[in-house]
Amino acid sequence: MVLKIYIDPVSQPARALMLFVRAAKIDFEENIISIRAGEQKTAEYAKINKFQKVPAIVHDDFQLAESVAILRYLARTFSVDDHWYPKDVQSQARVDEFLAWQHLGLRMPLTRYILAVIRPELLGMTKPTEEELANFKKQAEKALDDVEKLWLEGSKFVHGDEISIADLLAVGEIEMIRLIGYNPREGRPKLSAFLDRVKETVGADLYDGVHEGLNGAVAFFAAQLAK
Amino acid sequence: MVLELYIDPLSQPARALMLFVRATKIECQEKTISIMGGEHKTPEYAKVNPFQKIPAIIHDGFHLAESIAIFRYFVQTFPVEDHWYPQDSRKQARVDEFLAWQHLGLRMPMVRCFLSILKPERLGDVLPTDENIHSYRKDMEKALDAVENLWLASGQFVSGDEITIADLMAVGEIEMSRLVNYDPRIGRPKLGAYLDRVRLTLGPDLYDEVHGPLLQIVEIFKAKLTK
């Protein structure tokens, strides 16, 4: 039974998957699909994931797209520690709540702000006005504030006191905004402690390894933005 | 054991849950929170759901937001037929795949198109330009094309050959296009047949009863759109 994962370390949900298979010690074969090179748009990749997005998995002959669907499938297919996706109905519901909320509540506003700064053409814009940029920034900051004030209020992780797959998606999105020189930790002490806590829990080497590509891109864009 | 379901028939995910509890005969008290009346923004409702959105539930003191999380919680808590959310891991993963995709793949473009035409101030501090509105409409059409060409390519329903909770979410969003005087069936034969199939499977009375208030609003907005 072979598990193949298709990722690009620059993709937020792909990083969540990369963290999970490593932290939960699931055997996998990693295949890098370069978004920058447009590999996800090729006919070959369409055979793996008809939505032509990253991440995706093929487990034996079973193809699956969408990081949330994948994380759930892996949590119940492989023997992983319960805290990743608790069997207790109410605890699981809390994780599900974050997994559902994060698409529109976190991923979308953060991604739109990042793209508005570095790749506005992907949003169908030529060059956003100051006003438009301010609007995108405001929505991204609200999302981060929601994590700080609502999700991390009274808990160490986004759903409770143990790390779950929800946290891996959360850090995937939150770390990405550094790409445009925005520091999500500023003014958000709980969020800052949370990022450190996730890194410590999965293991610093593992975390840094998965973030190597992103950290490289952060440095690259910092140089670009400084011009 | 008291289950309170907080809904507004104008909300797509709320309609999905309304269809579900009525089709599966889950006993609950439906409480209407008027979005147009701003009731979801009140401090009282914040006690029900700190995210101040619809739908939400309180089950014996357990609060839960996010329609997908609520659906899963219901399936694990109440006796419902297996086809709604199959126990078989791979079939369940297919349902999860749609449920994850639909946030950004269907809901977001539908809502953004609708708001840009009918309530542009809800999109943020910067009002959409005519170009934006045109491009949002194109995005809505692409989303509906994805349902037609990808999700309905091989099965009777979006996740296979039996109706699941994914279909309740799908129709909730698709029916919304009527609000902007757009007929999603034109040029999409599979989608047209699909909408009829879901209505028939649920029972036309139940389907029409849940969509009643939406249709009333469609008439009101039609007047506004023809100005």
Short mmCIF file of C-alpha atoms in Angstrom, two decimals:
data_model
loop_
_atom_site.label_atom_id
_atom_site.label_comp_id
_atom_site.label_asym_id
_atom_site.label_seq_id
_atom_site.Cartn_x
_atom_site.Cartn_y
_atom_site.Cartn_z
CA MET A 1 0.00 0.00 0.00
CA VAL A 2 1.88 3.02 -1.26
CA LEU A 3 1.02 6.59 -0.33
CA LYS A 4 2.18 9.19 -2.81
CA ILE A 5 1.83 12.84 -1.88
CA TYR A 6 2.03 15.66 -4.42
CA ILE A 7 3.21 18.89 -2.90
CA ASP A 8 5.01 22.16 -3.40
CA PRO A 9 6.61 23.60 -0.24
CA VAL A 10 5.46 27.05 -1.31
CA SER A 11 1.78 26.01 -0.97
CA GLN A 12 0.22 26.59 2.45
CA PRO A 13 -2.04 23.50 2.53
CA ALA A 14 0.78 21.39 1.05
CA ARG A 15 2.98 22.37 3.99
CA ALA A 16 0.24 21.26 6.40
CA LEU A 17 0.27 17.86 4.72
CA MET A 18 4.09 17.72 4.72
CA LEU A 19 4.13 18.47 8.45
CA PHE A 20 1.47 15.87 9.18
CA VAL A 21 2.96 12.87 7.39
CA ARG A 22 6.31 13.58 9.01
CA ALA A 23 5.04 14.33 12.54
CA ALA A 24 2.65 11.37 12.53
CA LYS A 25 5.33 9.10 11.03
CA ILE A 26 3.29 7.98 8.06
CA ASP A 27 5.27 6.28 5.27
CA PHE A 28 5.06 8.30 2.10
CA GLU A 29 6.67 9.07 -1.26
CA GLU A 30 6.91 12.79 -1.82
CA ASN A 31 6.55 14.21 -5.32
CA ILE A 32 7.21 17.88 -5.88
CA ILE A 33 4.95 19.64 -8.33
CA SER A 34 6.38 23.07 -9.04
CA ILE A 35 3.68 25.73 -9.02
CA ARG A 36 6.12 28.34 -10.26
CA ALA A 37 6.90 26.18 -13.28
CA GLY A 38 3.19 25.59 -13.84
CA GLU A 39 3.52 21.83 -13.41
CA GLN A 40 0.09 21.59 -11.83
CA LYS A 41 -1.39 22.73 -15.14
CA THR A 42 0.07 19.87 -17.17
CA ALA A 43 -1.97 17.06 -18.69
CA GLU A 44 0.03 14.50 -16.66
CA TYR A 45 -0.86 16.15 -13.39
CA ALA A 46 -4.51 16.42 -14.42
CA LYS A 47 -4.52 12.60 -14.35
CA ILE A 48 -3.49 12.74 -10.70
CA ASN A 49 -5.75 15.62 -9.66
CA LYS A 50 -8.42 16.82 -12.08
CA PHE A 51 -8.63 20.11 -10.16
CA GLN A 52 -4.98 20.75 -11.05
CA LYS A 53 -4.13 21.95 -7.60
CA VAL A 54 -1.61 21.07 -4.93
CA PRO A 55 -1.66 19.12 -2.64
CA ALA A 56 -3.10 15.80 -3.77
CA ILE A 57 -2.51 12.18 -2.84
CA VAL A 58 -2.70 8.81 -4.51
CA HIS A 59 -3.04 5.94 -2.04
CA ASP A 60 -2.69 2.75 -4.03
CA ASP A 61 -5.18 3.59 -6.77
CA PHE A 62 -7.25 6.05 -4.74
CA GLN A 63 -6.86 9.68 -5.76
CA LEU A 64 -7.83 12.46 -3.41
CA ALA A 65 -7.64 16.25 -3.60
CA GLU A 66 -8.30 19.01 -1.03
CA SER A 67 -6.01 19.22 2.01
CA VAL A 68 -8.83 18.96 4.57
CA ALA A 69 -10.24 15.81 2.94
CA ILE A 70 -6.71 14.39 2.70
CA LEU A 71 -5.80 15.10 6.33
CA ARG A 72 -9.01 13.45 7.54
CA TYR A 73 -8.51 10.43 5.28
CA LEU A 74 -4.92 9.95 6.48
CA ALA A 75 -5.89 10.36 10.16
CA ARG A 76 -8.38 7.52 9.97
CA THR A 77 -6.47 5.30 7.53
CA PHE A 78 -3.13 5.21 9.34
CA SER A 79 -2.66 4.65 13.05
CA VAL A 80 -1.87 8.13 14.28
CA ASP A 81 -2.11 9.50 17.80
CA ASP A 82 -5.68 10.44 18.69
CA HIS A 83 -4.94 14.12 19.33
CA TRP A 84 -4.34 14.76 15.61
CA TYR A 85 -8.05 14.22 14.95
CA PRO A 86 -9.80 13.14 18.16
CA LYS A 87 -12.40 10.40 18.14
CA ASP A 88 -14.36 12.14 20.91
CA VAL A 89 -17.33 13.67 19.11
CA GLN A 90 -17.23 17.11 20.67
CA SER A 91 -13.44 17.46 20.43
CA GLN A 92 -13.58 16.40 16.81
CA ALA A 93 -16.36 18.90 16.16
CA ARG A 94 -14.09 21.69 17.43
CA VAL A 95 -11.34 20.62 15.03
CA ASP A 96 -13.92 20.43 12.22
CA GLU A 97 -15.08 23.92 13.12
CA PHE A 98 -11.61 25.33 12.47
CA LEU A 99 -11.05 23.19 9.37
CA ALA A 100 -14.27 24.61 7.90
CA TRP A 101 -13.75 28.20 9.05
CA GLN A 102 -10.19 28.53 7.79
CA HIS A 103 -11.02 28.37 4.06
CA LEU A 104 -12.88 31.68 4.00
CA GLY A 105 -11.90 32.98 7.42
CA LEU A 106 -8.13 32.75 7.12
CA ARG A 107 -6.84 31.34 3.83
CA MET A 108 -8.81 33.58 1.54
CA PRO A 109 -8.08 36.98 3.14
CA LEU A 110 -4.41 36.18 3.73
CA THR A 111 -3.86 34.81 0.23
CA ARG A 112 -5.64 37.74 -1.40
CA TYR A 113 -3.47 40.25 0.46
CA ILE A 114 -0.28 38.38 -0.42
CA LEU A 115 -1.25 38.11 -4.09
CA ALA A 116 -2.33 41.75 -4.26
CA VAL A 117 1.21 42.69 -3.27
CA ILE A 118 3.28 40.23 -5.28
CA ARG A 119 1.08 38.78 -8.06
CA PRO A 120 -1.94 41.04 -8.56
CA GLU A 121 -2.50 39.59 -12.02
CA LEU A 122 -3.62 36.37 -10.32
CA LEU A 123 -6.45 38.38 -8.77
CA GLY A 124 -7.35 39.83 -12.16
CA MET A 125 -5.81 43.19 -11.28
CA THR A 126 -2.99 45.16 -12.91
CA LYS A 127 -1.83 47.26 -10.03
CA PRO A 128 -3.99 47.69 -6.94
CA THR A 129 -4.59 51.23 -5.71
CA GLU A 130 -3.47 52.31 -2.24
CA GLU A 131 -7.09 52.03 -1.18
CA GLU A 132 -7.45 48.52 -2.51
CA LEU A 133 -4.23 47.40 -0.82
CA ALA A 134 -5.41 48.92 2.45
CA ASN A 135 -8.68 47.01 2.09
CA PHE A 136 -6.88 43.70 1.49
CA LYS A 137 -4.57 44.38 4.44
CA LYS A 138 -7.51 45.15 6.70
CA GLN A 139 -9.20 41.87 5.85
CA ALA A 140 -5.99 39.90 6.40
CA GLU A 141 -5.47 41.58 9.76
CA LYS A 142 -9.02 40.78 10.80
CA ALA A 143 -8.38 37.11 10.01
CA LEU A 144 -5.22 37.09 12.12
CA ASP A 145 -7.05 38.93 14.89
CA ASP A 146 -9.77 36.27 14.80
CA VAL A 147 -7.12 33.61 15.37
CA GLU A 148 -5.64 35.66 18.22
CA LYS A 149 -8.87 36.59 19.93
CA LEU A 150 -11.32 33.82 19.12
CA TRP A 151 -9.43 30.63 18.32
CA LEU A 152 -6.53 30.99 20.76
CA GLU A 153 -8.63 32.43 23.58
CA GLY A 154 -8.19 30.08 26.52
CA SER A 155 -6.45 27.30 24.60
CA LYS A 156 -2.93 26.37 23.63
CA PHE A 157 -3.90 25.22 20.16
CA VAL A 158 -6.73 26.28 17.92
CA HIS A 159 -9.17 23.72 19.22
CA GLY A 160 -7.91 22.78 22.66
CA ASP A 161 -4.84 21.86 24.60
CA GLU A 162 -3.37 19.33 22.21
CA ILE A 163 -2.11 19.82 18.67
CA SER A 164 -4.38 18.65 15.84
CA ILE A 165 -4.47 18.79 12.04
CA ALA A 166 -6.24 22.15 12.40
CA ASP A 167 -3.05 23.70 13.79
CA LEU A 168 -0.99 22.48 10.84
CA LEU A 169 -3.32 24.27 8.43
CA ALA A 170 -3.30 27.35 10.65
CA VAL A 171 0.48 27.68 10.67
CA GLY A 172 0.59 26.97 6.94
CA GLU A 173 -1.45 30.10 6.27
CA ILE A 174 -0.03 32.30 9.01
CA GLU A 175 3.65 31.72 8.13
CA MET A 176 2.93 32.59 4.47
CA ILE A 177 2.19 36.24 5.12
CA ARG A 178 5.84 36.80 6.00
CA LEU A 179 6.40 36.58 2.25
CA ILE A 180 5.30 40.21 1.86
CA GLY A 181 7.29 41.45 4.82
CA TYR A 182 4.31 41.41 7.19
CA ASN A 183 4.99 40.09 10.68
CA PRO A 184 1.85 38.35 11.94
CA ARG A 185 3.26 38.10 15.49
CA GLU A 186 3.34 41.85 16.07
CA GLY A 187 0.60 42.86 18.47
CA ARG A 188 -0.54 39.26 18.74
CA PRO A 189 1.17 37.61 21.72
CA LYS A 190 -1.03 34.49 21.74
CA LEU A 191 -0.47 33.93 18.04
CA SER A 192 3.26 34.35 18.47
CA ALA A 193 3.37 31.86 21.33
CA PHE A 194 1.20 29.51 19.27
CA LEU A 195 3.59 29.50 16.31
CA ASP A 196 6.49 28.69 18.66
CA ARG A 197 4.43 26.02 20.39
CA VAL A 198 3.54 24.24 17.13
CA LYS A 199 7.17 24.31 16.05
CA GLU A 200 8.27 22.87 19.39
CA THR A 201 5.58 20.21 19.40
CA VAL A 202 6.32 18.83 15.94
CA GLY A 203 10.05 19.34 16.45
CA ALA A 204 12.11 22.32 15.36
CA ASP A 205 14.13 20.41 12.74
CA LEU A 206 11.02 18.99 11.14
CA TYR A 207 9.28 22.40 11.15
CA ASP A 208 12.29 24.26 9.74
CA GLY A 209 12.81 21.56 7.12
CA VAL A 210 9.26 21.93 5.83
CA HIS A 211 9.56 25.73 5.86
CA GLU A 212 12.92 25.86 4.11
CA GLY A 213 11.39 26.72 0.73
CA LEU A 214 9.15 29.39 2.21
CA ASN A 215 11.96 30.92 4.25
CA GLY A 216 14.04 31.11 1.09
CA ALA A 217 11.18 32.80 -0.74
CA VAL A 218 10.71 35.26 2.16
CA ALA A 219 14.35 36.31 1.83
CA PHE A 220 14.02 36.58 -1.96
CA PHE A 221 10.92 38.76 -1.80
CA ALA A 222 12.37 40.89 1.00
CA ALA A 223 15.16 41.77 -1.41
CA GLN A 224 12.62 42.47 -4.20
CA LEU A 225 10.42 44.64 -1.98
CA ALA A 226 13.44 46.60 -0.77
CA LYS A 227 14.14 47.71 -4.35
CA MET B 1 -31.52 16.51 25.05
CA VAL B 2 -32.45 19.74 23.35
CA LEU B 3 -31.08 20.73 19.96
CA GLU B 4 -31.42 24.35 18.88
CA LEU B 5 -30.64 25.16 15.25
CA TYR B 6 -30.08 28.82 14.45
CA ILE B 7 -30.93 29.54 10.83
CA ASP B 8 -32.06 32.06 8.29
CA PRO B 9 -33.63 30.63 5.11
CA LEU B 10 -31.72 33.27 3.15
CA SER B 11 -28.41 31.67 4.14
CA GLN B 12 -27.18 28.92 1.86
CA PRO B 13 -25.51 26.73 4.47
CA ALA B 14 -28.49 27.23 6.77
CA ARG B 15 -30.79 25.91 4.04
CA ALA B 16 -28.54 22.87 3.65
CA LEU B 17 -28.96 22.07 7.35
CA MET B 18 -32.69 22.75 7.25
CA LEU B 19 -33.06 20.27 4.40
CA PHE B 20 -31.00 17.73 6.34
CA VAL B 21 -32.78 17.86 9.70
CA ARG B 22 -36.17 17.71 7.98
CA ALA B 23 -35.18 14.89 5.60
CA THR B 24 -33.63 12.80 8.37
CA LYS B 25 -36.23 13.76 10.97
CA ILE B 26 -33.71 14.97 13.52
CA GLU B 27 -35.68 16.66 16.26
CA CYS B 28 -34.67 20.23 16.79
CA GLN B 29 -35.98 23.69 17.55
CA GLU B 30 -35.34 25.92 14.56
CA LYS B 31 -34.67 29.50 15.58
CA THR B 32 -34.70 32.13 12.88
CA ILE B 33 -32.04 34.83 13.14
CA SER B 34 -32.74 37.50 10.56
CA ILE B 35 -29.61 38.40 8.60
CA MET B 36 -31.35 41.24 6.81
CA GLY B 37 -32.45 42.55 10.20
CA GLY B 38 -28.86 42.33 11.48
CA GLU B 39 -29.83 39.98 14.31
CA HIS B 40 -26.63 37.97 13.87
CA LYS B 41 -24.62 41.04 14.88
CA THR B 42 -26.28 41.41 18.29
CA PRO B 43 -24.52 40.70 21.60
CA GLU B 44 -27.19 38.07 22.37
CA TYR B 45 -26.37 36.12 19.25
CA ALA B 46 -22.63 36.45 19.96
CA LYS B 47 -23.33 34.27 23.01
CA VAL B 48 -24.72 31.61 20.69
CA ASN B 49 -21.95 31.92 18.09
CA PRO B 50 -18.95 34.18 18.74
CA PHE B 51 -18.31 34.30 14.95
CA GLN B 52 -21.74 35.92 14.58
CA LYS B 53 -22.68 33.84 11.58
CA ILE B 54 -25.51 31.57 10.49
CA PRO B 55 -26.00 28.65 10.93
CA ALA B 56 -25.05 27.54 14.44
CA ILE B 57 -26.31 25.00 16.94
CA ILE B 58 -26.57 24.53 20.67
CA HIS B 59 -27.00 20.88 21.66
CA ASP B 60 -27.47 20.55 25.39
CA GLY B 61 -25.12 23.40 26.07
CA PHE B 62 -22.60 22.42 23.37
CA HIS B 63 -22.16 25.31 20.95
CA LEU B 64 -20.99 24.68 17.41
CA ALA B 65 -20.57 26.91 14.37
CA GLU B 66 -19.72 26.15 10.71
CA SER B 67 -22.22 24.13 8.66
CA ILE B 68 -19.72 21.40 7.72
CA ALA B 69 -18.73 20.83 11.34
CA ILE B 70 -22.42 20.77 12.28
CA PHE B 71 -23.25 18.25 9.56
CA ARG B 72 -20.51 15.90 10.75
CA TYR B 73 -21.56 16.32 14.35
CA PHE B 74 -25.15 15.42 13.45
CA VAL B 75 -24.08 12.30 11.55
CA GLN B 76 -22.07 11.12 14.54
CA THR B 77 -24.72 12.00 17.09
CA PHE B 78 -28.05 11.03 15.53
CA PRO B 79 -29.11 7.89 13.65
CA VAL B 80 -29.14 8.84 9.96
CA GLU B 81 -28.95 6.68 6.86
CA ASP B 82 -25.40 5.84 5.82
CA HIS B 83 -25.60 7.39 2.35
CA TRP B 84 -25.73 10.92 3.81
CA TYR B 85 -22.09 10.61 4.94
CA PRO B 86 -20.83 7.08 4.28
CA GLN B 87 -18.83 5.18 6.86
CA ASP B 88 -16.77 3.64 4.03
CA SER B 89 -13.53 5.59 4.16
CA ARG B 90 -13.04 6.25 0.47
CA LYS B 91 -16.68 7.17 -0.14
CA GLN B 92 -16.51 9.51 2.85
CA ALA B 93 -13.31 11.05 1.49
CA ARG B 94 -15.16 11.89 -1.77
CA VAL B 95 -17.83 13.72 0.21
CA ASP B 96 -15.11 15.51 2.21
CA GLU B 97 -13.45 16.49 -1.05
CA PHE B 98 -16.55 18.36 -2.22
CA LEU B 99 -17.23 19.84 1.21
CA ALA B 100 -13.71 21.25 1.31
CA TRP B 101 -13.71 22.45 -2.33
CA GLN B 102 -17.05 24.22 -2.15
CA HIS B 103 -15.97 26.99 0.28
CA LEU B 104 -13.62 28.65 -2.22
CA GLY B 105 -14.69 26.77 -5.35
CA LEU B 106 -18.41 27.51 -5.28
CA ARG B 107 -19.64 29.48 -2.26
CA MET B 108 -17.14 32.30 -2.50
CA PRO B 109 -17.67 33.11 -6.19
CA MET B 110 -21.47 32.82 -5.83
CA VAL B 111 -21.63 35.10 -2.80
CA ARG B 112 -19.17 37.62 -4.23
CA CYS B 113 -21.11 37.88 -7.50
CA PHE B 114 -24.37 38.28 -5.63
CA LEU B 115 -23.00 40.89 -3.20
CA SER B 116 -21.23 42.89 -5.92
CA ILE B 117 -24.57 43.42 -7.64
CA LEU B 118 -26.99 43.67 -4.74
CA LYS B 119 -24.98 44.71 -1.68
CA PRO B 120 -21.57 45.96 -2.84
CA GLU B 121 -20.89 47.73 0.46
CA ARG B 122 -20.60 44.31 2.10
CA LEU B 123 -17.45 43.54 0.08
CA GLY B 124 -15.24 45.91 2.00
CA ASP B 125 -14.11 49.51 2.08
CA VAL B 126 -13.57 49.71 -1.65
CA LEU B 127 -16.66 49.37 -3.83
CA PRO B 128 -16.33 47.01 -6.80
CA THR B 129 -15.87 48.62 -10.21
CA ASP B 130 -17.89 47.57 -13.24
CA GLU B 131 -14.84 45.54 -14.28
CA ASN B 132 -14.81 43.79 -10.91
CA ILE B 133 -18.53 43.02 -11.17
CA HIS B 134 -18.04 41.58 -14.63
CA SER B 135 -15.13 39.44 -13.50
CA TYR B 136 -17.03 38.21 -10.42
CA ARG B 137 -19.85 37.12 -12.68
CA LYS B 138 -17.36 35.22 -14.84
CA ASP B 139 -16.01 33.54 -11.70
CA MET B 140 -19.53 32.48 -10.74
CA GLU B 141 -20.00 30.97 -14.19
CA LYS B 142 -16.69 29.13 -13.91
CA ALA B 143 -17.72 27.70 -10.58
CA LEU B 144 -20.95 26.40 -12.02
CA ASP B 145 -19.01 25.00 -15.00
CA ALA B 146 -16.79 23.13 -12.54
CA VAL B 147 -19.85 21.51 -10.98
CA GLU B 148 -21.15 20.59 -14.45
CA ASN B 149 -17.89 19.30 -15.89
CA LEU B 150 -15.95 17.97 -12.91
CA TRP B 151 -18.28 17.10 -10.06
CA LEU B 152 -21.18 15.78 -12.15
CA ALA B 153 -18.97 14.14 -14.77
CA SER B 154 -19.55 10.56 -13.69
CA GLY B 155 -22.12 10.28 -10.93
CA GLN B 156 -25.73 11.08 -10.24
CA PHE B 157 -24.71 13.30 -7.34
CA VAL B 158 -21.57 15.30 -6.65
CA SER B 159 -19.84 12.59 -4.65
CA GLY B 160 -21.19 9.44 -6.29
CA ASP B 161 -24.48 7.80 -7.06
CA GLU B 162 -26.31 8.49 -3.84
CA ILE B 163 -27.31 11.78 -2.27
CA THR B 164 -25.01 13.02 0.49
CA ILE B 165 -24.64 16.12 2.65
CA ALA B 166 -22.39 17.47 -0.11
CA ASP B 167 -25.43 17.76 -2.39
CA LEU B 168 -27.36 19.75 0.20
CA MET B 169 -24.50 22.26 0.33
CA ALA B 170 -24.25 22.29 -3.49
CA VAL B 171 -27.90 23.08 -4.18
CA GLY B 172 -27.90 25.68 -1.42
CA GLU B 173 -25.26 27.64 -3.32
CA ILE B 174 -26.48 26.96 -6.85
CA GLU B 175 -30.06 28.08 -6.17
CA MET B 176 -28.65 31.39 -4.95
CA SER B 177 -27.82 32.36 -8.55
CA ARG B 178 -31.52 33.06 -9.04
CA LEU B 179 -31.04 36.12 -6.86
CA VAL B 180 -29.04 37.75 -9.62
CA ASN B 181 -31.46 36.68 -12.29
CA TYR B 182 -29.10 34.04 -13.59
CA ASP B 183 -30.33 30.63 -14.68
CA PRO B 184 -27.53 28.14 -13.92
CA ARG B 185 -29.23 25.44 -15.98
CA ILE B 186 -28.73 27.18 -19.33
CA GLY B 187 -25.89 25.42 -21.16
CA ARG B 188 -25.50 22.96 -18.29
CA PRO B 189 -27.69 19.93 -18.92
CA LYS B 190 -26.16 17.77 -16.18
CA LEU B 191 -26.63 20.55 -13.64
CA GLY B 192 -30.27 21.00 -14.67
CA ALA B 193 -30.97 17.29 -14.31
CA TYR B 194 -29.06 17.26 -11.03
CA LEU B 195 -31.10 20.02 -9.42
CA ASP B 196 -34.30 18.17 -10.37
CA ARG B 197 -32.86 14.92 -9.04
CA VAL B 198 -31.96 16.40 -5.65
CA ARG B 199 -35.41 17.98 -5.36
CA LEU B 200 -37.09 14.69 -6.22
CA THR B 201 -34.90 12.66 -3.86
CA LEU B 202 -35.57 14.98 -0.94
CA GLY B 203 -39.20 15.32 -1.85
CA PRO B 204 -40.55 18.36 -3.74
CA ASP B 205 -42.62 19.59 -0.80
CA LEU B 206 -39.64 19.66 1.55
CA TYR B 207 -37.39 21.27 -1.08
CA ASP B 208 -39.92 23.93 -2.01
CA GLU B 209 -40.77 24.67 1.61
CA VAL B 210 -37.13 25.37 2.48
CA HIS B 211 -36.59 27.47 -0.66
CA GLY B 212 -39.82 29.42 -0.27
CA PRO B 213 -38.39 32.51 1.48
CA LEU B 214 -35.52 32.65 -1.03
CA LEU B 215 -37.96 32.73 -3.92
CA GLN B 216 -39.88 35.56 -2.29
CA ILE B 217 -36.68 37.56 -2.02
CA VAL B 218 -35.86 36.77 -5.66
CA GLU B 219 -39.02 38.63 -6.64
CA ILE B 220 -38.05 41.62 -4.53
CA PHE B 221 -34.56 41.72 -5.98
CA LYS B 222 -35.82 41.25 -9.53
CA ALA B 223 -37.54 44.59 -9.13
CA LYS B 224 -34.28 46.11 -7.91
CA LEU B 225 -32.24 44.57 -10.73
CA THR B 226 -34.49 45.83 -13.50
CA LYS B 227 -34.08 49.44 -12.39
#
